[in-house]
Short mmCIF file of C-alpha atoms in Angstrom, two decimals:
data_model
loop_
_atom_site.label_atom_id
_atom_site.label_comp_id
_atom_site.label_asym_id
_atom_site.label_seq_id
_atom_site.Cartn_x
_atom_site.Cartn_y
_atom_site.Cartn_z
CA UNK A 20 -0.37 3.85 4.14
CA UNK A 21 -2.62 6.42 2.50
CA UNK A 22 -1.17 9.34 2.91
CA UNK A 23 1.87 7.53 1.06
CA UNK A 24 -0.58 6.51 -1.26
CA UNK A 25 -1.89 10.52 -1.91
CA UNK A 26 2.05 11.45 -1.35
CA UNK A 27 2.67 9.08 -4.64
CA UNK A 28 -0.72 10.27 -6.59
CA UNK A 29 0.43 13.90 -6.11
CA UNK A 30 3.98 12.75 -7.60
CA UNK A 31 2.10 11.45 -10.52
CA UNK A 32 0.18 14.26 -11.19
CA UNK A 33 3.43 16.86 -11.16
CA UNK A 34 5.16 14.42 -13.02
CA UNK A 35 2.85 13.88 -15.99
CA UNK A 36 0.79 17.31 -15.55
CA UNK A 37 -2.71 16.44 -15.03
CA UNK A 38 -5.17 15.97 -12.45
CA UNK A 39 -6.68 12.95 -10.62
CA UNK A 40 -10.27 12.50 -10.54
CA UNK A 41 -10.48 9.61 -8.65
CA UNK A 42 -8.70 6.76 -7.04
CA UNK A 43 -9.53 3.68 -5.50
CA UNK A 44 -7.89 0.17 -3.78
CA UNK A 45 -8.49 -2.54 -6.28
CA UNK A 46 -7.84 -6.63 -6.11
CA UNK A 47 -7.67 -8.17 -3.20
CA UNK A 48 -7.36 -5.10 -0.49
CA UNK A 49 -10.81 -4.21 -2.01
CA UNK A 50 -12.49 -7.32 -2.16
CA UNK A 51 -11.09 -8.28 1.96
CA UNK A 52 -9.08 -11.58 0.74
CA UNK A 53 -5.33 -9.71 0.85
CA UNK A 54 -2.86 -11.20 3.10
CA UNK A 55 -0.47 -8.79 4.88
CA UNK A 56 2.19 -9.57 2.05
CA UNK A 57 -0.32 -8.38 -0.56
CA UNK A 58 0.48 -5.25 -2.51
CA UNK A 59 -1.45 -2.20 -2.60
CA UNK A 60 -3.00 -2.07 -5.90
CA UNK A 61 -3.94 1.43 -6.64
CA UNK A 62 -6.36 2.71 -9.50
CA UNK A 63 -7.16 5.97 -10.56
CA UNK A 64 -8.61 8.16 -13.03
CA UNK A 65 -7.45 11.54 -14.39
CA UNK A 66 -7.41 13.97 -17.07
CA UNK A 67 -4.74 16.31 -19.16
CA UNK A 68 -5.18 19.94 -19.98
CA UNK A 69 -6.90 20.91 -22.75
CA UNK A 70 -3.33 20.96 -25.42
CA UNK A 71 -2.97 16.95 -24.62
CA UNK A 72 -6.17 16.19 -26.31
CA UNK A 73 -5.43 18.74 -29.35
CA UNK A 74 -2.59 16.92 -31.14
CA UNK A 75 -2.92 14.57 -34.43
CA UNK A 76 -1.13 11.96 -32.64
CA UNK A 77 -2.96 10.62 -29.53
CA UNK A 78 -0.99 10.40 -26.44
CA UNK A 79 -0.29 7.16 -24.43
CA UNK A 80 -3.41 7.36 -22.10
CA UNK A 81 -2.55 4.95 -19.10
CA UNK A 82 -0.35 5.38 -16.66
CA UNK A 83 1.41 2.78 -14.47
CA UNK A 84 4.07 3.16 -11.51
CA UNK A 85 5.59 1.03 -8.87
CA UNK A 86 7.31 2.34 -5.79
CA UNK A 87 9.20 0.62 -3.25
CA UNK A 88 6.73 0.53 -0.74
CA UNK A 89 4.63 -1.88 -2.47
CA UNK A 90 1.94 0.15 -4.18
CA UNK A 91 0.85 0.09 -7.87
CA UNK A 92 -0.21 2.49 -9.29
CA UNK A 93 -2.25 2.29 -12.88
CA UNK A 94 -4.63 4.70 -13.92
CA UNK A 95 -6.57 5.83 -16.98
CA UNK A 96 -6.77 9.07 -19.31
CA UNK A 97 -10.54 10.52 -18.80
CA UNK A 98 -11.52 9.78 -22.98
CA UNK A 99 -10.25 6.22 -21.92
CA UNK A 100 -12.17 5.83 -19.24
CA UNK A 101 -15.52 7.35 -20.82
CA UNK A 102 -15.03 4.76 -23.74
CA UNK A 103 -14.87 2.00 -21.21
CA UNK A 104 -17.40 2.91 -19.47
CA UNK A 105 -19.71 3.13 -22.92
CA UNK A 106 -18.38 -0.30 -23.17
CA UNK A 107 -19.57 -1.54 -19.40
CA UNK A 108 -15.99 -2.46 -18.57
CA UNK A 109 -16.20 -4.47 -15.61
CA UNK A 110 -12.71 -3.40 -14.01
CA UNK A 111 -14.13 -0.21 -14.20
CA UNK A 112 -17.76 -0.71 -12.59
CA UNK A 113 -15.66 -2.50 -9.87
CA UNK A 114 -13.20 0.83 -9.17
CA UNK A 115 -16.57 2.99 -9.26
CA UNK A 116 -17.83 0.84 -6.40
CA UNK A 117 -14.06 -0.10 -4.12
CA UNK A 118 -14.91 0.15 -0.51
CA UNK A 119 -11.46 1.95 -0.18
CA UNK A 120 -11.34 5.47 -1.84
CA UNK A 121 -8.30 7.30 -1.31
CA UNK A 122 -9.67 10.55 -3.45
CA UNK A 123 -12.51 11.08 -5.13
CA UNK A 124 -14.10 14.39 -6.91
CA UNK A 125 -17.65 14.52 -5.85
CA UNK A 126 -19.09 16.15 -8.51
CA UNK A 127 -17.32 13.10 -11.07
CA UNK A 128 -17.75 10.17 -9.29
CA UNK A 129 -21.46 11.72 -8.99
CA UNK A 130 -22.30 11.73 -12.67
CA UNK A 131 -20.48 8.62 -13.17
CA UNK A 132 -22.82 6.58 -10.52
CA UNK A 133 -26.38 8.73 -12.11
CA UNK A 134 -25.07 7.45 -15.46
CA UNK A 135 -24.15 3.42 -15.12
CA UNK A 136 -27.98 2.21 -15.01
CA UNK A 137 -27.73 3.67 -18.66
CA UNK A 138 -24.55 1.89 -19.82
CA UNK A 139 -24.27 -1.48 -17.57
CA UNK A 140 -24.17 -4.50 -19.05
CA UNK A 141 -25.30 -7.54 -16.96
CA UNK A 142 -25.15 -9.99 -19.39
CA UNK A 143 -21.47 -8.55 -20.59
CA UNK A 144 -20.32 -8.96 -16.98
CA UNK A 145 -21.52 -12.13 -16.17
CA UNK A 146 -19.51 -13.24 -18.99
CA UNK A 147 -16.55 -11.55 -17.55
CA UNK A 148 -17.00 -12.97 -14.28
CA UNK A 149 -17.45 -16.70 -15.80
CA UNK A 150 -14.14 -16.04 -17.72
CA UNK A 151 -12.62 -15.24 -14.63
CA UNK A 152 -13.29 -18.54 -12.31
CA UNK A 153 -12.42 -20.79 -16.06
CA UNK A 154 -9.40 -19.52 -15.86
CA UNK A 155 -8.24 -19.50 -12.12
CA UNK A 156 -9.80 -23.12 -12.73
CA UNK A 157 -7.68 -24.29 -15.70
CA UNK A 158 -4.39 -22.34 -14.48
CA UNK A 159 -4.40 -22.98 -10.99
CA UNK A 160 -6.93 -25.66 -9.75
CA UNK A 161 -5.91 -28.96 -10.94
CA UNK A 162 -4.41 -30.33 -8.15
CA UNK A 163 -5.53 -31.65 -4.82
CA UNK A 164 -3.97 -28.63 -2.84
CA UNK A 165 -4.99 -25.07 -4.25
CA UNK A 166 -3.39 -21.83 -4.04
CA UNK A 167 -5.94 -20.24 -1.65
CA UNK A 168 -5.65 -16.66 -3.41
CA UNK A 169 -6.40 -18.90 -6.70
CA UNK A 170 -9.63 -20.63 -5.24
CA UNK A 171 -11.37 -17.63 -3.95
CA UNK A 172 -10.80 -15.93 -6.83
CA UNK A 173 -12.09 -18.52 -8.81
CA UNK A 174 -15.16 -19.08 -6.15
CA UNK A 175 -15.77 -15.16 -6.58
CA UNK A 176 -16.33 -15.43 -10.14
CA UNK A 177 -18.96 -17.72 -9.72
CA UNK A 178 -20.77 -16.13 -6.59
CA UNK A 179 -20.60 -13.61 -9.08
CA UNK A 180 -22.58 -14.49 -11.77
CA UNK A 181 -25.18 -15.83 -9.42
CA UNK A 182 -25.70 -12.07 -8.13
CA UNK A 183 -26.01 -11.08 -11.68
CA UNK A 184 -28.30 -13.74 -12.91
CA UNK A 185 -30.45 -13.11 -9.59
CA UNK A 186 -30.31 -9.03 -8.96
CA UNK A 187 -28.93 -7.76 -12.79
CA UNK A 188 -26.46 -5.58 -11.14
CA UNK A 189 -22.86 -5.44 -9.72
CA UNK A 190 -22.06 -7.35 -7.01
CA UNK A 191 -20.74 -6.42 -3.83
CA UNK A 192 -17.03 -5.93 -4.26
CA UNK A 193 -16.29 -7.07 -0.87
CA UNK A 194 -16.03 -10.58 -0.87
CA UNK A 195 -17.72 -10.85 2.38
CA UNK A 196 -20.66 -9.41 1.45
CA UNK A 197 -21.37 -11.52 -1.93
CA UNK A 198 -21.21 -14.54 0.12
CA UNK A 199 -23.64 -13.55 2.78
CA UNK A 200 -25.81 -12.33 0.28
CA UNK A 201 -25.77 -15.24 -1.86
CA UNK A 202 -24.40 -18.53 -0.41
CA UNK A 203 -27.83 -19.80 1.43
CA UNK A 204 -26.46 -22.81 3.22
CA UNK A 205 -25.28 -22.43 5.99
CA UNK A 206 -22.39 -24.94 6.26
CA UNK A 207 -20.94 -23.91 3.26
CA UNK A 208 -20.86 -20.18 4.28
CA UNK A 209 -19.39 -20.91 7.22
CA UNK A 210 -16.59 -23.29 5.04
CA UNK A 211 -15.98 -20.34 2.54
CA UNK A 212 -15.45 -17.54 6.19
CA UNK A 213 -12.80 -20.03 6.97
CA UNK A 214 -10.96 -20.57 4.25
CA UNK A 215 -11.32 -16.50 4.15
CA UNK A 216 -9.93 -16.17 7.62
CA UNK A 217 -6.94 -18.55 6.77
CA UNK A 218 -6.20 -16.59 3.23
CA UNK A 219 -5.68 -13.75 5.25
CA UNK A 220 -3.00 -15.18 7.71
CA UNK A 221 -1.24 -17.14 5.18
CA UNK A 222 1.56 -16.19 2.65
CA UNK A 223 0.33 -14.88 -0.69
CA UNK A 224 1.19 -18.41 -2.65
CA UNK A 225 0.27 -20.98 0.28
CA UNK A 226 -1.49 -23.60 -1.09
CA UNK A 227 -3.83 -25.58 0.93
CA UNK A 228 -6.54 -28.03 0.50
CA UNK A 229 -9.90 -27.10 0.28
CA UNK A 230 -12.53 -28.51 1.84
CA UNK A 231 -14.41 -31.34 -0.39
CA UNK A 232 -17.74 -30.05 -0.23
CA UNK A 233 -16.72 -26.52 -0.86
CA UNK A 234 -15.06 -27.78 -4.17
CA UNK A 235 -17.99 -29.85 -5.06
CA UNK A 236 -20.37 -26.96 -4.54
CA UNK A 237 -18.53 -24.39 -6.48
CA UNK A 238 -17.72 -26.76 -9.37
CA UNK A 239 -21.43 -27.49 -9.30
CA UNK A 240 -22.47 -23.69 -10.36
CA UNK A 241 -19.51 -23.69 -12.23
CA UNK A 242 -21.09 -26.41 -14.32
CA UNK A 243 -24.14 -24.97 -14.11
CA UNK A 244 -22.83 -21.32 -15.45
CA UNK A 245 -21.02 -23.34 -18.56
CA UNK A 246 -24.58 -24.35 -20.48
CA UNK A 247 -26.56 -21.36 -18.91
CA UNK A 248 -23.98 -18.80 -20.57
CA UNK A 249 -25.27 -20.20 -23.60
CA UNK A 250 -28.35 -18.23 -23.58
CA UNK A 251 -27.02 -14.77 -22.66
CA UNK A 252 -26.39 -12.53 -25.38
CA UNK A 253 -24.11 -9.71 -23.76
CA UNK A 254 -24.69 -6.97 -27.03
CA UNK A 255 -26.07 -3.81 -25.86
CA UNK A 256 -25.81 -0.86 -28.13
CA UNK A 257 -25.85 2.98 -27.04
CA UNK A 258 -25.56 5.29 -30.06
CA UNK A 259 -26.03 8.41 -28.42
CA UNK A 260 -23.42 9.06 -25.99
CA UNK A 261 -23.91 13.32 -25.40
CA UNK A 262 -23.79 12.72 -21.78
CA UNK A 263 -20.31 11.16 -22.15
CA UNK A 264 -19.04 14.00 -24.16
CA UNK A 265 -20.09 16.36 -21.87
CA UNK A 266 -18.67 14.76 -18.77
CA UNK A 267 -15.37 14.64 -21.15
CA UNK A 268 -15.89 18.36 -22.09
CA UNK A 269 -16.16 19.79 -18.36
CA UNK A 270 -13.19 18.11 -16.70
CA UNK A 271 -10.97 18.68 -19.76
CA UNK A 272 -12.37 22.66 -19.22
CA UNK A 273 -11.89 22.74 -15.66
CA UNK A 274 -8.67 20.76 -15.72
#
């Protein structure tokens, strides 16, 4: 599958005229919960030639594509990316660190990761990641059986914040390795490596029920998160952003 994935990211970049500067597996692939039905979701960053970025009227600066073979493709201009990175995006901090890289320019990807100590945002991501498990919980998790894409992606949220709350950085992206490196008890971990296992031979909408202690304990940190939220303040402003420009400058030069 990746060299139809670089096939299709070559396609892109003849069809719109740039250059890719990086691309990654996202969503579930990346964080180990896909099933084999799950599609290939492909992000990527690139930049134009130096005209695209000279015009009064700003281009569209995303790109998205779907082939038949079940990859999606969405990437982001470079000044796009830059300001979301300014920003601590956490979709982007996530695609910096995917376990899966299908391309990568070293000397990018370099000054991205020697730069995002400057601009990350714990406090902005942890509200992210609490957003995330509310709403898998309000959408999808009001029944007695669960879709069990919908309940590790809400659990993940909140394993989530915990990292952030106890290390102030980005946690692992693979699922796997949050859980090992957070979830203490035993029996629980052990509960959650199950339900993993069985995610990963089921269909991509089974719904299942999950085990009554696992609920219990997630909903517990859930509840926990919900008043603790309420002292983070997630504001962190950078005024001087030279070393953005000039990461803009050189791949726009050397595009």
């Amino acid at each position: 599958m990746k060299q139809n994935i670089l096939s299709h990211l070559k396609d892109v970049e003849q069809q719109y005229d740039i250059k890719v500067l990086y691309a990654v597996e996202s969503g579930s692939r990346a964080w180990g919960f896909h099933s084999e039905e799950s599609d290939w979701d492909v992000r990527f960053i690139y930049v134009h030639k130096l005209d695209w970025y000279l015009k009064v009227n700003a281009g569209r600066d995303v790109i998205e594509e779907m082939y038949d073979d079940n990859v999606d493709l969405v990437g982001w201009d470079l000044r796009k990316t830059l300001q979301l990175f300014r920003k601590s995006n956490p979709s982007l901090m996530e695609w910096l660190h995917s376990p899966i890289i299908y391309y990568a320019d070293d000397d990018f990807l370099s000054q991205m990761l020697t730069l995002e100590p400057r601009y990350f945002n714990a406090a902005k991501m942890m509200y992210h990641y609490e957003n995330l498990y509310i709403k898998h919980d309000k959408r999808y998790l009001q029944n007695t059986a669960y879709p069990l894409k919908r309940f590790l992606y809400y659990l993940r949220g909140i394993l989530a914040c915990r990292w952030l709350e106890e290390y102030g950085t980005l946690p692992p992206v693979l699922f796997a390795e949050l859980v090992n490196a957070i979830v203490v008890e035993e029996n629980i971990c052990y509960k959650i490596n199950e339900l993993l296992a069985l995610k990963k031979k089921s269909k991509e909408n089974d719904q299942k029920e999950v085990d009554t202690e696992l609920v219990e304990y997630a909903k517990r940190w859930a509840d926990y998160y919900e008043q603790k939220m309420k002292s983070f303040y997630p504001e962190k402003n950078i005024n001087n952003i030279g070393d953005l420009d000039n990461i803009l400058r050189e791949f726009i030069i050397n595009s």
